[in-house]
Amino acid sequence: MRLTSFTDYGLRALMRIASDPERVFSTAEIAEEFKVSRNHLNKIMQRLAHHGIVDTRRGAGGGAILARPAAEIGLGEIIRLLEEGQSLVECFSPVGDCSVTPVCRLKYTLAAAEAAFLAECDRKTLADIALPAEKPAIA
């Protein structure tokens, strides 16, 4: 299974935000740290904010902060949200057109594998994968 870059970048951003949950992180800061498109990351943050994963603040000192504790945010929840509308294979799509669908036995195996993947992700939270907190430099 391969996750989209949308989900990959979203998970990285959330891992960073969870490393210091009291701090507001700007999209520009996170985009630069992970060498990803700021525009793409803005779209991800909008979706995360719309679904109550992060709170966003505009203006000077603005950015994103977790909307609830990292230990209450499941990885499966994040992945389902960010992968929404992305089918594992064409035949899982509501508009998919596969000529072997009526006799295909692979579809059920792949559906079970996808369910097992998400079930494993449901066992972990954002707190489990948060990046280590940065240690202050010793002068």
mmCIF file with all atom_site columns, C-alpha atoms in Angstrom:
data_model
loop_
_atom_site.group_PDB
_atom_site.id
_atom_site.type_symbol
_atom_site.label_atom_id
_atom_site.label_alt_id
_atom_site.label_comp_id
_atom_site.label_asym_id
_atom_site.label_entity_id
_atom_site.label_seq_id
_atom_site.pdbx_PDB_ins_code
_atom_site.Cartn_x
_atom_site.Cartn_y
_atom_site.Cartn_z
_atom_site.occupancy
_atom_site.B_iso_or_equiv
_atom_site.pdbx_formal_charge
_atom_site.auth_seq_id
_atom_site.auth_comp_id
_atom_site.auth_asym_id
_atom_site.auth_atom_id
_atom_site.pdbx_PDB_model_num
ATOM 1   C CA . MET A 1 1   ? 0.000   0.000   0.000   1.00 0.00 ? 1   MET A CA 1
ATOM 2   C CA . ARG A 1 2   ? 1.275   3.447   -0.852  1.00 0.00 ? 2   ARG A CA 1
ATOM 3   C CA . LEU A 1 3   ? -0.024  6.611   0.760   1.00 0.00 ? 3   LEU A CA 1
ATOM 4   C CA . THR A 1 4   ? -0.405  9.809   -1.247  1.00 0.00 ? 4   THR A CA 1
ATOM 5   C CA . SER A 1 5   ? 2.033   12.674  -0.725  1.00 0.00 ? 5   SER A CA 1
ATOM 6   C CA . PHE A 1 6   ? -0.939  14.571  0.748   1.00 0.00 ? 6   PHE A CA 1
ATOM 7   C CA . THR A 1 7   ? -1.089  12.052  3.601   1.00 0.00 ? 7   THR A CA 1
ATOM 8   C CA . ASP A 1 8   ? 2.692   11.765  3.893   1.00 0.00 ? 8   ASP A CA 1
ATOM 9   C CA . TYR A 1 9   ? 3.101   15.536  4.290   1.00 0.00 ? 9   TYR A CA 1
ATOM 10  C CA . GLY A 1 10  ? 0.141   15.706  6.664   1.00 0.00 ? 10  GLY A CA 1
ATOM 11  C CA . LEU A 1 11  ? 1.600   13.019  8.901   1.00 0.00 ? 11  LEU A CA 1
ATOM 12  C CA . ARG A 1 12  ? 5.010   14.725  8.932   1.00 0.00 ? 12  ARG A CA 1
ATOM 13  C CA . ALA A 1 13  ? 3.453   18.067  9.832   1.00 0.00 ? 13  ALA A CA 1
ATOM 14  C CA . LEU A 1 14  ? 1.402   16.513  12.623  1.00 0.00 ? 14  LEU A CA 1
ATOM 15  C CA . MET A 1 15  ? 4.452   14.665  13.964  1.00 0.00 ? 15  MET A CA 1
ATOM 16  C CA . ARG A 1 16  ? 6.263   18.025  14.201  1.00 0.00 ? 16  ARG A CA 1
ATOM 17  C CA . ILE A 1 17  ? 3.313   19.814  15.800  1.00 0.00 ? 17  ILE A CA 1
ATOM 18  C CA . ALA A 1 18  ? 2.874   16.978  18.317  1.00 0.00 ? 18  ALA A CA 1
ATOM 19  C CA . SER A 1 19  ? 6.548   17.314  19.318  1.00 0.00 ? 19  SER A CA 1
ATOM 20  C CA . ASP A 1 20  ? 5.747   20.632  21.016  1.00 0.00 ? 20  ASP A CA 1
ATOM 21  C CA . PRO A 1 21  ? 1.964   20.755  21.474  1.00 0.00 ? 21  PRO A CA 1
ATOM 22  C CA . GLU A 1 22  ? 1.885   24.151  23.185  1.00 0.00 ? 22  GLU A CA 1
ATOM 23  C CA . ARG A 1 23  ? 3.665   25.890  20.301  1.00 0.00 ? 23  ARG A CA 1
ATOM 24  C CA . VAL A 1 24  ? 2.025   27.355  17.192  1.00 0.00 ? 24  VAL A CA 1
ATOM 25  C CA . PHE A 1 25  ? 3.789   26.179  14.023  1.00 0.00 ? 25  PHE A CA 1
ATOM 26  C CA . SER A 1 26  ? 3.622   28.199  10.828  1.00 0.00 ? 26  SER A CA 1
ATOM 27  C CA . THR A 1 27  ? 3.017   26.369  7.580   1.00 0.00 ? 27  THR A CA 1
ATOM 28  C CA . ALA A 1 28  ? 6.082   28.078  6.111   1.00 0.00 ? 28  ALA A CA 1
ATOM 29  C CA . GLU A 1 29  ? 8.264   26.723  8.927   1.00 0.00 ? 29  GLU A CA 1
ATOM 30  C CA . ILE A 1 30  ? 7.036   23.166  8.521   1.00 0.00 ? 30  ILE A CA 1
ATOM 31  C CA . ALA A 1 31  ? 7.227   23.314  4.715   1.00 0.00 ? 31  ALA A CA 1
ATOM 32  C CA . GLU A 1 32  ? 10.831  24.500  4.894   1.00 0.00 ? 32  GLU A CA 1
ATOM 33  C CA . GLU A 1 33  ? 11.818  21.903  7.504   1.00 0.00 ? 33  GLU A CA 1
ATOM 34  C CA . PHE A 1 34  ? 10.490  19.009  5.437   1.00 0.00 ? 34  PHE A CA 1
ATOM 35  C CA . LYS A 1 35  ? 11.260  20.524  2.012   1.00 0.00 ? 35  LYS A CA 1
ATOM 36  C CA . VAL A 1 36  ? 7.655   20.315  0.828   1.00 0.00 ? 36  VAL A CA 1
ATOM 37  C CA . SER A 1 37  ? 5.416   22.727  -1.062  1.00 0.00 ? 37  SER A CA 1
ATOM 38  C CA . ARG A 1 38  ? 3.969   25.407  1.199   1.00 0.00 ? 38  ARG A CA 1
ATOM 39  C CA . ASN A 1 39  ? 0.874   25.659  -1.005  1.00 0.00 ? 39  ASN A CA 1
ATOM 40  C CA . HIS A 1 40  ? 0.298   21.899  -0.781  1.00 0.00 ? 40  HIS A CA 1
ATOM 41  C CA . LEU A 1 41  ? 0.802   21.990  2.995   1.00 0.00 ? 41  LEU A CA 1
ATOM 42  C CA . ASN A 1 42  ? -1.710  24.843  3.315   1.00 0.00 ? 42  ASN A CA 1
ATOM 43  C CA . LYS A 1 43  ? -4.358  22.633  1.678   1.00 0.00 ? 43  LYS A CA 1
ATOM 44  C CA . ILE A 1 44  ? -3.523  19.802  4.059   1.00 0.00 ? 44  ILE A CA 1
ATOM 45  C CA . MET A 1 45  ? -3.772  22.093  7.092   1.00 0.00 ? 45  MET A CA 1
ATOM 46  C CA . GLN A 1 46  ? -7.128  23.384  5.874   1.00 0.00 ? 46  GLN A CA 1
ATOM 47  C CA . ARG A 1 47  ? -8.500  19.850  5.723   1.00 0.00 ? 47  ARG A CA 1
ATOM 48  C CA . LEU A 1 48  ? -7.042  18.982  9.139   1.00 0.00 ? 48  LEU A CA 1
ATOM 49  C CA . ALA A 1 49  ? -8.552  22.155  10.615  1.00 0.00 ? 49  ALA A CA 1
ATOM 50  C CA . HIS A 1 50  ? -11.933 21.556  8.977   1.00 0.00 ? 50  HIS A CA 1
ATOM 51  C CA . HIS A 1 51  ? -12.069 18.120  10.652  1.00 0.00 ? 51  HIS A CA 1
ATOM 52  C CA . GLY A 1 52  ? -10.927 19.233  14.106  1.00 0.00 ? 52  GLY A CA 1
ATOM 53  C CA . ILE A 1 53  ? -7.397  17.815  14.106  1.00 0.00 ? 53  ILE A CA 1
ATOM 54  C CA . VAL A 1 54  ? -5.670  21.203  14.276  1.00 0.00 ? 54  VAL A CA 1
ATOM 55  C CA . ASP A 1 55  ? -6.707  24.729  15.116  1.00 0.00 ? 55  ASP A CA 1
ATOM 56  C CA . THR A 1 56  ? -5.324  27.446  12.884  1.00 0.00 ? 56  THR A CA 1
ATOM 57  C CA . ARG A 1 57  ? -4.584  31.055  13.674  1.00 0.00 ? 57  ARG A CA 1
ATOM 58  C CA . ARG A 1 58  ? -4.147  33.833  11.126  1.00 0.00 ? 58  ARG A CA 1
ATOM 59  C CA . GLY A 1 59  ? -1.848  36.803  11.179  1.00 0.00 ? 59  GLY A CA 1
ATOM 60  C CA . ALA A 1 60  ? 1.420   37.506  12.955  1.00 0.00 ? 60  ALA A CA 1
ATOM 61  C CA . GLY A 1 61  ? 2.267   34.596  15.208  1.00 0.00 ? 61  GLY A CA 1
ATOM 62  C CA . GLY A 1 62  ? -0.306  32.506  13.385  1.00 0.00 ? 62  GLY A CA 1
ATOM 63  C CA . GLY A 1 63  ? -0.072  28.895  12.358  1.00 0.00 ? 63  GLY A CA 1
ATOM 64  C CA . ALA A 1 64  ? -1.366  25.538  13.509  1.00 0.00 ? 64  ALA A CA 1
ATOM 65  C CA . ILE A 1 65  ? -1.653  23.849  16.875  1.00 0.00 ? 65  ILE A CA 1
ATOM 66  C CA . LEU A 1 66  ? -3.273  20.536  17.794  1.00 0.00 ? 66  LEU A CA 1
ATOM 67  C CA . ALA A 1 67  ? -7.001  20.872  18.476  1.00 0.00 ? 67  ALA A CA 1
ATOM 68  C CA . ARG A 1 68  ? -6.895  18.045  21.017  1.00 0.00 ? 68  ARG A CA 1
ATOM 69  C CA . PRO A 1 69  ? -4.187  16.013  22.762  1.00 0.00 ? 69  PRO A CA 1
ATOM 70  C CA . ALA A 1 70  ? -1.977  13.904  20.478  1.00 0.00 ? 70  ALA A CA 1
ATOM 71  C CA . ALA A 1 71  ? -2.892  10.791  22.493  1.00 0.00 ? 71  ALA A CA 1
ATOM 72  C CA . GLU A 1 72  ? -6.524  11.289  21.385  1.00 0.00 ? 72  GLU A CA 1
ATOM 73  C CA . ILE A 1 73  ? -5.753  11.515  17.667  1.00 0.00 ? 73  ILE A CA 1
ATOM 74  C CA . GLY A 1 74  ? -5.553  8.097   16.022  1.00 0.00 ? 74  GLY A CA 1
ATOM 75  C CA . LEU A 1 75  ? -3.321  7.460   13.033  1.00 0.00 ? 75  LEU A CA 1
ATOM 76  C CA . GLY A 1 76  ? -6.122  5.580   11.322  1.00 0.00 ? 76  GLY A CA 1
ATOM 77  C CA . GLU A 1 77  ? -8.363  8.630   11.696  1.00 0.00 ? 77  GLU A CA 1
ATOM 78  C CA . ILE A 1 78  ? -5.704  10.863  10.105  1.00 0.00 ? 78  ILE A CA 1
ATOM 79  C CA . ILE A 1 79  ? -5.012  8.463   7.250   1.00 0.00 ? 79  ILE A CA 1
ATOM 80  C CA . ARG A 1 80  ? -8.703  7.948   6.459   1.00 0.00 ? 80  ARG A CA 1
ATOM 81  C CA . LEU A 1 81  ? -9.225  11.709  6.466   1.00 0.00 ? 81  LEU A CA 1
ATOM 82  C CA . LEU A 1 82  ? -6.252  12.561  4.265   1.00 0.00 ? 82  LEU A CA 1
ATOM 83  C CA . GLU A 1 83  ? -6.717  9.597   1.901   1.00 0.00 ? 83  GLU A CA 1
ATOM 84  C CA . GLU A 1 84  ? -10.431 10.320  1.505   1.00 0.00 ? 84  GLU A CA 1
ATOM 85  C CA . GLY A 1 85  ? -11.458 9.767   -2.102  1.00 0.00 ? 85  GLY A CA 1
ATOM 86  C CA . GLN A 1 86  ? -8.292  7.787   -2.935  1.00 0.00 ? 86  GLN A CA 1
ATOM 87  C CA . SER A 1 87  ? -9.031  4.184   -3.835  1.00 0.00 ? 87  SER A CA 1
ATOM 88  C CA . LEU A 1 88  ? -6.428  1.487   -3.289  1.00 0.00 ? 88  LEU A CA 1
ATOM 89  C CA . VAL A 1 89  ? -7.292  0.071   -6.710  1.00 0.00 ? 89  VAL A CA 1
ATOM 90  C CA . GLU A 1 90  ? -9.629  1.207   -9.472  1.00 0.00 ? 90  GLU A CA 1
ATOM 91  C CA . CYS A 1 91  ? -12.350 -1.304  -8.652  1.00 0.00 ? 91  CYS A CA 1
ATOM 92  C CA . PHE A 1 92  ? -12.745 0.209   -5.149  1.00 0.00 ? 92  PHE A CA 1
ATOM 93  C CA . SER A 1 93  ? -13.729 3.524   -6.692  1.00 0.00 ? 93  SER A CA 1
ATOM 94  C CA . PRO A 1 94  ? -17.438 4.231   -7.142  1.00 0.00 ? 94  PRO A CA 1
ATOM 95  C CA . VAL A 1 95  ? -16.690 5.171   -10.751 1.00 0.00 ? 95  VAL A CA 1
ATOM 96  C CA . GLY A 1 96  ? -14.130 2.404   -11.330 1.00 0.00 ? 96  GLY A CA 1
ATOM 97  C CA . ASP A 1 97  ? -14.498 0.385   -14.486 1.00 0.00 ? 97  ASP A CA 1
ATOM 98  C CA . CYS A 1 98  ? -12.860 -3.024  -14.400 1.00 0.00 ? 98  CYS A CA 1
ATOM 99  C CA . SER A 1 99  ? -13.827 -5.803  -16.770 1.00 0.00 ? 99  SER A CA 1
ATOM 100 C CA . VAL A 1 100 ? -13.014 -8.603  -14.301 1.00 0.00 ? 100 VAL A CA 1
ATOM 101 C CA . THR A 1 101 ? -15.013 -7.217  -11.347 1.00 0.00 ? 101 THR A CA 1
ATOM 102 C CA . PRO A 1 102 ? -17.842 -9.760  -11.671 1.00 0.00 ? 102 PRO A CA 1
ATOM 103 C CA . VAL A 1 103 ? -15.424 -12.696 -11.233 1.00 0.00 ? 103 VAL A CA 1
ATOM 104 C CA . CYS A 1 104 ? -12.500 -11.073 -9.432  1.00 0.00 ? 104 CYS A CA 1
ATOM 105 C CA . ARG A 1 105 ? -11.237 -12.694 -6.234  1.00 0.00 ? 105 ARG A CA 1
ATOM 106 C CA . LEU A 1 106 ? -8.350  -10.255 -5.785  1.00 0.00 ? 106 LEU A CA 1
ATOM 107 C CA . LYS A 1 107 ? -10.653 -7.402  -4.769  1.00 0.00 ? 107 LYS A CA 1
ATOM 108 C CA . TYR A 1 108 ? -11.658 -9.108  -1.517  1.00 0.00 ? 108 TYR A CA 1
ATOM 109 C CA . THR A 1 109 ? -8.057  -9.928  -0.619  1.00 0.00 ? 109 THR A CA 1
ATOM 110 C CA . LEU A 1 110 ? -6.995  -6.331  -1.191  1.00 0.00 ? 110 LEU A CA 1
ATOM 111 C CA . ALA A 1 111 ? -9.973  -5.033  0.791   1.00 0.00 ? 111 ALA A CA 1
ATOM 112 C CA . ALA A 1 112 ? -8.993  -7.282  3.708   1.00 0.00 ? 112 ALA A CA 1
ATOM 113 C CA . ALA A 1 113 ? -5.367  -6.120  3.494   1.00 0.00 ? 113 ALA A CA 1
ATOM 114 C CA . GLU A 1 114 ? -6.437  -2.472  3.479   1.00 0.00 ? 114 GLU A CA 1
ATOM 115 C CA . ALA A 1 115 ? -8.701  -3.082  6.481   1.00 0.00 ? 115 ALA A CA 1
ATOM 116 C CA . ALA A 1 116 ? -5.834  -4.798  8.349   1.00 0.00 ? 116 ALA A CA 1
ATOM 117 C CA . PHE A 1 117 ? -3.516  -1.862  7.574   1.00 0.00 ? 117 PHE A CA 1
ATOM 118 C CA . LEU A 1 118 ? -6.026  0.652   8.904   1.00 0.00 ? 118 LEU A CA 1
ATOM 119 C CA . ALA A 1 119 ? -6.784  -1.522  11.949  1.00 0.00 ? 119 ALA A CA 1
ATOM 120 C CA . GLU A 1 120 ? -3.072  -1.501  12.818  1.00 0.00 ? 120 GLU A CA 1
ATOM 121 C CA . CYS A 1 121 ? -2.968  2.273   12.359  1.00 0.00 ? 121 CYS A CA 1
ATOM 122 C CA . ASP A 1 122 ? -6.008  2.549   14.657  1.00 0.00 ? 122 ASP A CA 1
ATOM 123 C CA . ARG A 1 123 ? -3.885  0.996   17.417  1.00 0.00 ? 123 ARG A CA 1
ATOM 124 C CA . LYS A 1 124 ? -1.485  3.962   17.391  1.00 0.00 ? 124 LYS A CA 1
ATOM 125 C CA . THR A 1 125 ? -1.948  7.638   18.108  1.00 0.00 ? 125 THR A CA 1
ATOM 126 C CA . LEU A 1 126 ? -0.162  10.772  17.066  1.00 0.00 ? 126 LEU A CA 1
ATOM 127 C CA . ALA A 1 127 ? 1.532   10.756  20.476  1.00 0.00 ? 127 ALA A CA 1
ATOM 128 C CA . ASP A 1 128 ? 3.167   7.429   19.557  1.00 0.00 ? 128 ASP A CA 1
ATOM 129 C CA . ILE A 1 129 ? 4.876   8.921   16.507  1.00 0.00 ? 129 ILE A CA 1
ATOM 130 C CA . ALA A 1 130 ? 5.558   12.502  17.624  1.00 0.00 ? 130 ALA A CA 1
ATOM 131 C CA . LEU A 1 131 ? 9.039   13.662  16.790  1.00 0.00 ? 131 LEU A CA 1
ATOM 132 C CA . PRO A 1 132 ? 11.352  14.024  19.781  1.00 0.00 ? 132 PRO A CA 1
ATOM 133 C CA . ALA A 1 133 ? 11.133  17.447  21.369  1.00 0.00 ? 133 ALA A CA 1
ATOM 134 C CA . GLU A 1 134 ? 14.030  19.662  20.419  1.00 0.00 ? 134 GLU A CA 1
ATOM 135 C CA . LYS A 1 135 ? 16.620  20.002  23.137  1.00 0.00 ? 135 LYS A CA 1
ATOM 136 C CA . PRO A 1 136 ? 17.916  23.505  23.877  1.00 0.00 ? 136 PRO A CA 1
ATOM 137 C CA . ALA A 1 137 ? 21.465  24.227  22.785  1.00 0.00 ? 137 ALA A CA 1
ATOM 138 C CA . ILE A 1 138 ? 24.046  24.210  25.583  1.00 0.00 ? 138 ILE A CA 1
ATOM 139 C CA . ALA A 1 139 ? 26.017  27.467  25.629  1.00 0.00 ? 139 ALA A CA 1
#
